[in-house]
mmCIF file with all atom_site columns, C-alpha atoms in Angstrom:
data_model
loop_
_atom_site.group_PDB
_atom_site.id
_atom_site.type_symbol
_atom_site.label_atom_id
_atom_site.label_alt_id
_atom_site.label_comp_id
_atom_site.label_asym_id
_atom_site.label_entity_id
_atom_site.label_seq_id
_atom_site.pdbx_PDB_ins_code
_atom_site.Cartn_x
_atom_site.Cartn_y
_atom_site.Cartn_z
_atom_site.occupancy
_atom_site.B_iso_or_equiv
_atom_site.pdbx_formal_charge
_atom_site.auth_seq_id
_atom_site.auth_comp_id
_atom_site.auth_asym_id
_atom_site.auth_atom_id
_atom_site.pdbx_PDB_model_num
ATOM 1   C CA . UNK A 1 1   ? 34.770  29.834 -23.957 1.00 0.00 ? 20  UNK A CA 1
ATOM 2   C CA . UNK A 1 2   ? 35.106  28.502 -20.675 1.00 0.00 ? 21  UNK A CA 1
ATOM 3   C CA . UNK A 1 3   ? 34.602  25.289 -19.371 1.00 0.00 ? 22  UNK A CA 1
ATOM 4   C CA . UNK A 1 4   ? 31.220  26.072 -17.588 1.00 0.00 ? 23  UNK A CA 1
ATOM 5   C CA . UNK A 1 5   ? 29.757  26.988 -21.195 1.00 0.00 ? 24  UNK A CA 1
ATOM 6   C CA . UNK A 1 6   ? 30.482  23.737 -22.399 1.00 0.00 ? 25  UNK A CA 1
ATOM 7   C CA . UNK A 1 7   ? 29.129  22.241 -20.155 1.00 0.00 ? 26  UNK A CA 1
ATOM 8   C CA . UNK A 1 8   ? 26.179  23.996 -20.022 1.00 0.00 ? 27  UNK A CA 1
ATOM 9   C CA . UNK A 1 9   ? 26.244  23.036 -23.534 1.00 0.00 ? 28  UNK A CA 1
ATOM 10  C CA . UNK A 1 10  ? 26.429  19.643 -23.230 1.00 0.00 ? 29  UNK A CA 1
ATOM 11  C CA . UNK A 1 11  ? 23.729  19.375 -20.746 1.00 0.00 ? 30  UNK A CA 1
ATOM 12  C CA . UNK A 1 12  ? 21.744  21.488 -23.336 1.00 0.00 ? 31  UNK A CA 1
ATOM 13  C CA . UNK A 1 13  ? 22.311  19.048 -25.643 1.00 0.00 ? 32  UNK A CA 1
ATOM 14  C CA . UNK A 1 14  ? 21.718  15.799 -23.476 1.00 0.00 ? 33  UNK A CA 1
ATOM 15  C CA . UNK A 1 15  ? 18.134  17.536 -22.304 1.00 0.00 ? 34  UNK A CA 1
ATOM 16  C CA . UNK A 1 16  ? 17.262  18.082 -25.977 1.00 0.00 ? 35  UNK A CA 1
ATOM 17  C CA . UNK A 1 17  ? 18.350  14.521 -27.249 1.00 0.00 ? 36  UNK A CA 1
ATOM 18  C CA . UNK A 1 18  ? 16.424  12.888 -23.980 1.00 0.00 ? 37  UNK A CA 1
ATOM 19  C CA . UNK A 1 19  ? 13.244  15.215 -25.321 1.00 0.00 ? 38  UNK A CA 1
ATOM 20  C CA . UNK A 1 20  ? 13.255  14.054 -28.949 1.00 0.00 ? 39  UNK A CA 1
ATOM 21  C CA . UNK A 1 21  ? 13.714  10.695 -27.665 1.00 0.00 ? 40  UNK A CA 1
ATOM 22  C CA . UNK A 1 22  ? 10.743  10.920 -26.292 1.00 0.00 ? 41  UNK A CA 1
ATOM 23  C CA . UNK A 1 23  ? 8.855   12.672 -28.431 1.00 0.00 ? 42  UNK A CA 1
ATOM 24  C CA . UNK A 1 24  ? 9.236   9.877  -30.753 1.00 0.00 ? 43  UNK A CA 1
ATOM 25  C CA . UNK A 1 25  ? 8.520   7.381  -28.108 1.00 0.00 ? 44  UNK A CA 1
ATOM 26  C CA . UNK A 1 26  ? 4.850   9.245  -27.707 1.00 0.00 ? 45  UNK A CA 1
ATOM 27  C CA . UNK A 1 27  ? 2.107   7.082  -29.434 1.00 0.00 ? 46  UNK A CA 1
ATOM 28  C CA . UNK A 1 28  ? -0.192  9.863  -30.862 1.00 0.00 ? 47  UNK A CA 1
ATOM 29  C CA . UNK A 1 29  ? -3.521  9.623  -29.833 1.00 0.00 ? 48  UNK A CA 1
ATOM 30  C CA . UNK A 1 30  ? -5.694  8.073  -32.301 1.00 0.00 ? 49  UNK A CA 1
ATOM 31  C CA . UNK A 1 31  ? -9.222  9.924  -33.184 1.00 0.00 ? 50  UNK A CA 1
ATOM 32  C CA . UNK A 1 32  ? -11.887 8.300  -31.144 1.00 0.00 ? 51  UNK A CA 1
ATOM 33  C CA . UNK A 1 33  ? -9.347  7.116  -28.200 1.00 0.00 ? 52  UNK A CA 1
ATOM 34  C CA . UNK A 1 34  ? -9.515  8.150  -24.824 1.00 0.00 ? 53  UNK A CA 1
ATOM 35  C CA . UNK A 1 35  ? -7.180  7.422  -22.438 1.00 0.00 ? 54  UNK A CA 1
ATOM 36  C CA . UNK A 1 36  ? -8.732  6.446  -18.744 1.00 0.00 ? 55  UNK A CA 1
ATOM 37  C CA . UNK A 1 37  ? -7.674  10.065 -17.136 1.00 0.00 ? 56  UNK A CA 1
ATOM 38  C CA . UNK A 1 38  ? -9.408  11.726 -19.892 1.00 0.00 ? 57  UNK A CA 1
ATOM 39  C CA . UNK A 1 39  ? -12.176 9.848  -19.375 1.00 0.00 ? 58  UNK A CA 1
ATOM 40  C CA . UNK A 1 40  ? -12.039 10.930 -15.748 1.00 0.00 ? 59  UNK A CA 1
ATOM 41  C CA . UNK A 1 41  ? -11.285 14.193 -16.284 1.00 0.00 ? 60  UNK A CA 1
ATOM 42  C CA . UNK A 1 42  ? -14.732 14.676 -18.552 1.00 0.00 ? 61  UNK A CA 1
ATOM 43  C CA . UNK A 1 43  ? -16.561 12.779 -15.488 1.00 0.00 ? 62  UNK A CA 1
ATOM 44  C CA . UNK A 1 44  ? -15.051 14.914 -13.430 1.00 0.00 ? 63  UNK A CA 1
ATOM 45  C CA . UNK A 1 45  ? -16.115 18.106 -15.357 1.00 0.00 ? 64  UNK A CA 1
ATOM 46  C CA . UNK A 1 46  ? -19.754 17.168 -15.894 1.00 0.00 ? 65  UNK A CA 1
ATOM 47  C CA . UNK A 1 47  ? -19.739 16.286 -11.768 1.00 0.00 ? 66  UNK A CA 1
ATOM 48  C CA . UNK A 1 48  ? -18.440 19.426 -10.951 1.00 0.00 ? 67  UNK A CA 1
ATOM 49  C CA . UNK A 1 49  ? -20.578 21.322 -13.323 1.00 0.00 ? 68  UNK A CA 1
ATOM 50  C CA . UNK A 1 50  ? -24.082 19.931 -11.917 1.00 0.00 ? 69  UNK A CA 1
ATOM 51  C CA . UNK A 1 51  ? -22.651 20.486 -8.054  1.00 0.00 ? 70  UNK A CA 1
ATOM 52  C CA . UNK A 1 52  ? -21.885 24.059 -9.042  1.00 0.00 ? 71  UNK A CA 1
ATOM 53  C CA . UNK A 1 53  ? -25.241 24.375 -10.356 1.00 0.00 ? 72  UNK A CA 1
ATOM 54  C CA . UNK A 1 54  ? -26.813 22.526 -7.424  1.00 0.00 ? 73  UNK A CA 1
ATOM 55  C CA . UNK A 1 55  ? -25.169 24.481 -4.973  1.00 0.00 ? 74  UNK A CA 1
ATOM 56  C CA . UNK A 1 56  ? -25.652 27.664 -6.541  1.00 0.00 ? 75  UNK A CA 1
ATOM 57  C CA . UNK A 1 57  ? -29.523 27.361 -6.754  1.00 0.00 ? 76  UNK A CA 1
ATOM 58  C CA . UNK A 1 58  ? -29.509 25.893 -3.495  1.00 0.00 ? 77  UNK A CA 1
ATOM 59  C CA . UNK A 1 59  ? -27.793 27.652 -0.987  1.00 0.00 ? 78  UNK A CA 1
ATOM 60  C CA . UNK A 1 60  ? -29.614 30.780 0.913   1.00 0.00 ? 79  UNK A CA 1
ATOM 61  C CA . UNK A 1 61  ? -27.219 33.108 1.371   1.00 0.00 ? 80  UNK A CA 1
ATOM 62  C CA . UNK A 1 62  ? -24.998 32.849 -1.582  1.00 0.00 ? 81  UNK A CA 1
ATOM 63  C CA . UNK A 1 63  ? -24.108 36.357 -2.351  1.00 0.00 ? 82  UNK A CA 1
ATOM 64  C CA . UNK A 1 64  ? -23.137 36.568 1.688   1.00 0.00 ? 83  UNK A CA 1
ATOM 65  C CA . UNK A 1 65  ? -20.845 34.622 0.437   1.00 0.00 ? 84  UNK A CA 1
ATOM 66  C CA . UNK A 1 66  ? -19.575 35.889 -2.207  1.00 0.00 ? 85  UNK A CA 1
ATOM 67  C CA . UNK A 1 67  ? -21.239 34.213 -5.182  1.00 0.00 ? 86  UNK A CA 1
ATOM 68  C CA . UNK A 1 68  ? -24.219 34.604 -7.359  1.00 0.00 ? 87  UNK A CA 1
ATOM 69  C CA . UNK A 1 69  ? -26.634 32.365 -9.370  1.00 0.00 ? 88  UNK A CA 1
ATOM 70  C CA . UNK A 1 70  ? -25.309 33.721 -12.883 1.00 0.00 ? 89  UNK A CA 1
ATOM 71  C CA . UNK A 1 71  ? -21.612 33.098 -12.381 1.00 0.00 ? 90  UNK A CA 1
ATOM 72  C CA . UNK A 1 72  ? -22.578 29.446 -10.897 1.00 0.00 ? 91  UNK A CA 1
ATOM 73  C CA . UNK A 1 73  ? -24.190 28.734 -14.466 1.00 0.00 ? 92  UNK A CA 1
ATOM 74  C CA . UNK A 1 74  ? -21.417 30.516 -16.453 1.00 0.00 ? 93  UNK A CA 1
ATOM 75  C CA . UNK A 1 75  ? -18.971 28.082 -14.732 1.00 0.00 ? 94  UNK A CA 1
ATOM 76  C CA . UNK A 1 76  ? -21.022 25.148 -14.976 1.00 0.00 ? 95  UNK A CA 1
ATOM 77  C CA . UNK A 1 77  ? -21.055 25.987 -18.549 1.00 0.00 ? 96  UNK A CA 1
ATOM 78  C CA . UNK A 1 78  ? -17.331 26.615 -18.665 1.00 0.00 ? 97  UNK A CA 1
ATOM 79  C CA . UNK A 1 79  ? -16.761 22.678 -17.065 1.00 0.00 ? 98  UNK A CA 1
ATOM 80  C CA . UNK A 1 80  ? -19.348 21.413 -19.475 1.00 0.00 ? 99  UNK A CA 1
ATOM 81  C CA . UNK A 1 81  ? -17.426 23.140 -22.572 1.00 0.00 ? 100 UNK A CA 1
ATOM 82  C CA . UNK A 1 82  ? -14.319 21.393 -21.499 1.00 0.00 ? 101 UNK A CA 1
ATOM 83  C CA . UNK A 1 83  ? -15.988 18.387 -20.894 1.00 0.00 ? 102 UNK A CA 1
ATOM 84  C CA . UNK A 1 84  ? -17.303 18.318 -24.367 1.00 0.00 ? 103 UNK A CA 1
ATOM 85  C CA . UNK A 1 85  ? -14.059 19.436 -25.685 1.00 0.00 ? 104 UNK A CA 1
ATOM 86  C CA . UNK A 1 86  ? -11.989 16.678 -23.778 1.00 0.00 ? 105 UNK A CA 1
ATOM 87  C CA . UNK A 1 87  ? -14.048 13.891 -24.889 1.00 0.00 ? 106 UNK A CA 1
ATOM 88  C CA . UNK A 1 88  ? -13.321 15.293 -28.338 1.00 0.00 ? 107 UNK A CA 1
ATOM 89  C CA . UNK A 1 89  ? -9.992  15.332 -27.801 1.00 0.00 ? 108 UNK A CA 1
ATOM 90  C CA . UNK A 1 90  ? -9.467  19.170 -27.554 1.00 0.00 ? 109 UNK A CA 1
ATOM 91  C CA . UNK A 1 91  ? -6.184  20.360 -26.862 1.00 0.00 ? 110 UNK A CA 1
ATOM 92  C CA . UNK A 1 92  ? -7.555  23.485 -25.364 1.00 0.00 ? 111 UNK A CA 1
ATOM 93  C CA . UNK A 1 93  ? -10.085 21.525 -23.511 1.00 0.00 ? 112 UNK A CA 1
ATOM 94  C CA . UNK A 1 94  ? -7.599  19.432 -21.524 1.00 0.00 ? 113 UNK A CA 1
ATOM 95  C CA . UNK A 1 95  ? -4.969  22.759 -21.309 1.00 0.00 ? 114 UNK A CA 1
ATOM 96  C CA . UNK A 1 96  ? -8.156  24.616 -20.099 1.00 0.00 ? 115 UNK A CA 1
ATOM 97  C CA . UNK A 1 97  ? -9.030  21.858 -17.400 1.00 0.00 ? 116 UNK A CA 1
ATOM 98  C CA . UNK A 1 98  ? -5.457  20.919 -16.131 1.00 0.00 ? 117 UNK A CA 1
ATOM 99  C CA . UNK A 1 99  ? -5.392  24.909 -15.621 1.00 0.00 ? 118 UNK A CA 1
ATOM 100 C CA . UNK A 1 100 ? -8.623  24.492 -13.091 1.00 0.00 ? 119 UNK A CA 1
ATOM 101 C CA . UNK A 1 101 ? -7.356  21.492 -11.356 1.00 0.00 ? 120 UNK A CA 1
ATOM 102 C CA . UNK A 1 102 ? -4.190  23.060 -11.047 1.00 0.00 ? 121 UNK A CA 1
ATOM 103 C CA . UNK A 1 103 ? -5.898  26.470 -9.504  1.00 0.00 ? 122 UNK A CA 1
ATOM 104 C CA . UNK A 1 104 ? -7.412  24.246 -7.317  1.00 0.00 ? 123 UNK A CA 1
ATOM 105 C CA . UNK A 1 105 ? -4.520  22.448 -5.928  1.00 0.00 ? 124 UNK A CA 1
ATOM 106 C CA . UNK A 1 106 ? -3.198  26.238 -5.241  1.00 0.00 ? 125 UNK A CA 1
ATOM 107 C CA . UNK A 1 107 ? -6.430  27.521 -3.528  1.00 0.00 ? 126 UNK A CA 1
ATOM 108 C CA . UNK A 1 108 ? -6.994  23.730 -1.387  1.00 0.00 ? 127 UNK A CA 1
ATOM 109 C CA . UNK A 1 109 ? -2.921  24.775 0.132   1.00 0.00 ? 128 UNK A CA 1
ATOM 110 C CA . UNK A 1 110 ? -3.775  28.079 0.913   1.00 0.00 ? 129 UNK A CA 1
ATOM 111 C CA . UNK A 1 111 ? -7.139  26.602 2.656   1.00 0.00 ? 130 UNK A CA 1
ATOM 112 C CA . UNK A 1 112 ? -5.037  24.772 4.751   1.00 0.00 ? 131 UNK A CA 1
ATOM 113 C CA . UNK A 1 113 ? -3.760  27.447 6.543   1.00 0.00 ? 132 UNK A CA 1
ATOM 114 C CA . UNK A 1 114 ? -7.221  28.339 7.629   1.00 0.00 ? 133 UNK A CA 1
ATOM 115 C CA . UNK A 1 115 ? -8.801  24.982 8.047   1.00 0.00 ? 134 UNK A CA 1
ATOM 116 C CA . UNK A 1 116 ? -10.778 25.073 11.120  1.00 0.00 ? 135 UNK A CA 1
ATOM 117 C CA . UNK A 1 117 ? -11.059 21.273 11.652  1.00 0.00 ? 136 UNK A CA 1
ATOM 118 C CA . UNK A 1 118 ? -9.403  17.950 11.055  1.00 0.00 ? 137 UNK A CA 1
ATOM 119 C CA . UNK A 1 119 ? -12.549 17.284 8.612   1.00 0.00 ? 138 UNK A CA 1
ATOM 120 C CA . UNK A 1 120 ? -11.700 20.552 6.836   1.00 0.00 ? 139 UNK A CA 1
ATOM 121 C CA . UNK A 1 121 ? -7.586  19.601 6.995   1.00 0.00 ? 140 UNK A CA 1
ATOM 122 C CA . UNK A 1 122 ? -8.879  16.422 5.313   1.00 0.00 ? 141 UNK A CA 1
ATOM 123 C CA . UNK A 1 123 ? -11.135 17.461 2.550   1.00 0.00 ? 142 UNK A CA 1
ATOM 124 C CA . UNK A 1 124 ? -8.021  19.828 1.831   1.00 0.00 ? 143 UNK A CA 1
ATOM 125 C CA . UNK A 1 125 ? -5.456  17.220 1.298   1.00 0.00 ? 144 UNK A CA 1
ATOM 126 C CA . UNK A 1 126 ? -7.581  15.018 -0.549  1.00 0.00 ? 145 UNK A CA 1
ATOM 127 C CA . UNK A 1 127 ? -8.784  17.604 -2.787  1.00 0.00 ? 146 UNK A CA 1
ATOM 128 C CA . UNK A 1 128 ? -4.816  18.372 -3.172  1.00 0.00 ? 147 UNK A CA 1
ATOM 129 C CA . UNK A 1 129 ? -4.151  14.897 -3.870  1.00 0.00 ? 148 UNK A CA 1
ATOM 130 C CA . UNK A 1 130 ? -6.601  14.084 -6.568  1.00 0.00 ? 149 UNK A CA 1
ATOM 131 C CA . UNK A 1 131 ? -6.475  17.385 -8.394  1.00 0.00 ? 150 UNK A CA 1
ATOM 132 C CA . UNK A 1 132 ? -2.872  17.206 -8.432  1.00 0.00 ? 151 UNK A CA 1
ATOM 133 C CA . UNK A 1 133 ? -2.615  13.529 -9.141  1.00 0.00 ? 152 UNK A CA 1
ATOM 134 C CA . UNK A 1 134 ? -5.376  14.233 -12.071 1.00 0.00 ? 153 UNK A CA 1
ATOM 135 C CA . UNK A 1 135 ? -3.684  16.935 -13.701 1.00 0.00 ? 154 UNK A CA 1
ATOM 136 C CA . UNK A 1 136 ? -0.241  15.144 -13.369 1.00 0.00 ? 155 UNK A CA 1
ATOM 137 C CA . UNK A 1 137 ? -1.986  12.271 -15.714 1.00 0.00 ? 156 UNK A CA 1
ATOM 138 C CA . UNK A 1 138 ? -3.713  14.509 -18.426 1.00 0.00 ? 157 UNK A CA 1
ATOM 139 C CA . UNK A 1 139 ? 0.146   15.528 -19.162 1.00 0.00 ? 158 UNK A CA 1
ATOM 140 C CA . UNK A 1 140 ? 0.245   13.363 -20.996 1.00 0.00 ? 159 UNK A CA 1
ATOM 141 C CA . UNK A 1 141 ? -2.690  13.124 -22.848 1.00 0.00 ? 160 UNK A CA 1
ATOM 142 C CA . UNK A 1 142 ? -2.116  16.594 -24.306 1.00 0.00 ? 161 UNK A CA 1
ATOM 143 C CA . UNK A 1 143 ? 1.237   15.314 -25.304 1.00 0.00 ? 162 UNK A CA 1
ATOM 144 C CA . UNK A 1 144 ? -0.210  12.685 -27.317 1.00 0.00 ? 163 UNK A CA 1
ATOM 145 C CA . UNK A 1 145 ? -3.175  15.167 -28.523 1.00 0.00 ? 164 UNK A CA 1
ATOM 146 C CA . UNK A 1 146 ? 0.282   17.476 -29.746 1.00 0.00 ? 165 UNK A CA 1
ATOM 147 C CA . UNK A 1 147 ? 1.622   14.223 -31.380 1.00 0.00 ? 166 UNK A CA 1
ATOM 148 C CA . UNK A 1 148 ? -1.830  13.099 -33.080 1.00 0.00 ? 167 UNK A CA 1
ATOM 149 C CA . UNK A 1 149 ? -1.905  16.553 -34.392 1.00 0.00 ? 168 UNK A CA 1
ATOM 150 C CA . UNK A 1 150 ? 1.286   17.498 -35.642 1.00 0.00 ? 169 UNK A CA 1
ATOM 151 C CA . UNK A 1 151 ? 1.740   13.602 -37.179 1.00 0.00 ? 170 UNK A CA 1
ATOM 152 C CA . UNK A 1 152 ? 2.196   14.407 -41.109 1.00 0.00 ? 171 UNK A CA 1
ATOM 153 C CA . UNK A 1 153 ? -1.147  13.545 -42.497 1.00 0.00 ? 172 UNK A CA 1
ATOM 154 C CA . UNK A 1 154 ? -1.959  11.554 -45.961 1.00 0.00 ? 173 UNK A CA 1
ATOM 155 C CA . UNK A 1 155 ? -0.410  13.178 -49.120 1.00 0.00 ? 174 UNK A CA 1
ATOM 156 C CA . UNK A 1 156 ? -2.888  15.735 -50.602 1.00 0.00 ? 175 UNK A CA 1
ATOM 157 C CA . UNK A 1 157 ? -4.396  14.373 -53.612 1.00 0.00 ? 176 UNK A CA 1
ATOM 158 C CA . UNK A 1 158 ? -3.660  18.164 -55.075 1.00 0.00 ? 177 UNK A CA 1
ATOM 159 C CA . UNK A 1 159 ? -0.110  18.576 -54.402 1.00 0.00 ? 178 UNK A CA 1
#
């Protein structure tokens, strides 16, 4: 062995010591709890669900664009899932929604490049912000959803 493999090693182990340690730091998240960015988060859904739908049933010349009135509900219905599923406490729900906010983080930067006004610059970086700053915070919260559900439970009365 050389001395670069033990000290990858050690490093290996430090990172998997500082991980446990925190894994048993994590307060699991009790049934019934919600955290304030989950809480968010399902506002956020149900806000973005009724704009899709508004917008979709409102705009002329939607499939100009691009779009069409069926896929506007079918997402609306996909943000109202997660909603529901978040303010249950869902795993999925909040993997599933950190996954869109993270998508559009990627797709406000790339709108950047074509933003055609300081307005349009702006809407970008905020959108980049709060998305980003959002899904940064449910972290967490599915770490504590992991913790709540892979805390032993009571004894089985069978066993």
């Amino acid at each position: 062995m050389t001395e670069r493999d033990d000290d990858l090693r050690r490093g290996y182990a430090r990172g998997r010591a500082r991980d446990e340690e925190i894994r048993a730091a994590l307060v699991p998240l009790q049934p019934g709890e919600r955290t304030t960015a989950l809480t968010v988060a399902v506002v956020v859904a149900v806000l973005l669900a009724i704009g899709v739908v508004v917008g979709a049933l409102t705009t002329d010349d939607l499939g100009d664009k691009g779009g069409t009135v069926p896929f506007g509900v079918f997402l609306a219905a996909l943000l109202i899932a997660c909603a529901w599923g978040m303010w249950n406490a869902r795993y999925w729900a909040v993997l599933g929604f950190e996954a869109f906010l993270w998508f559009q983080v990627i797709m406000a930067t790339l709108a950047l490049v074509v933003a055609s006004s300081w307005a349009a610059f702006a809407v970008c970086i905020v959108v980049i912000g709060l998305s980003g700053w959002l899904a940064w915070k449910l972290i967490r919260v599915m770490a504590r959803i992991q913790a709540r559900d892979r805390a032993p439970g009571p004894p089985d009365a069978l066993s």
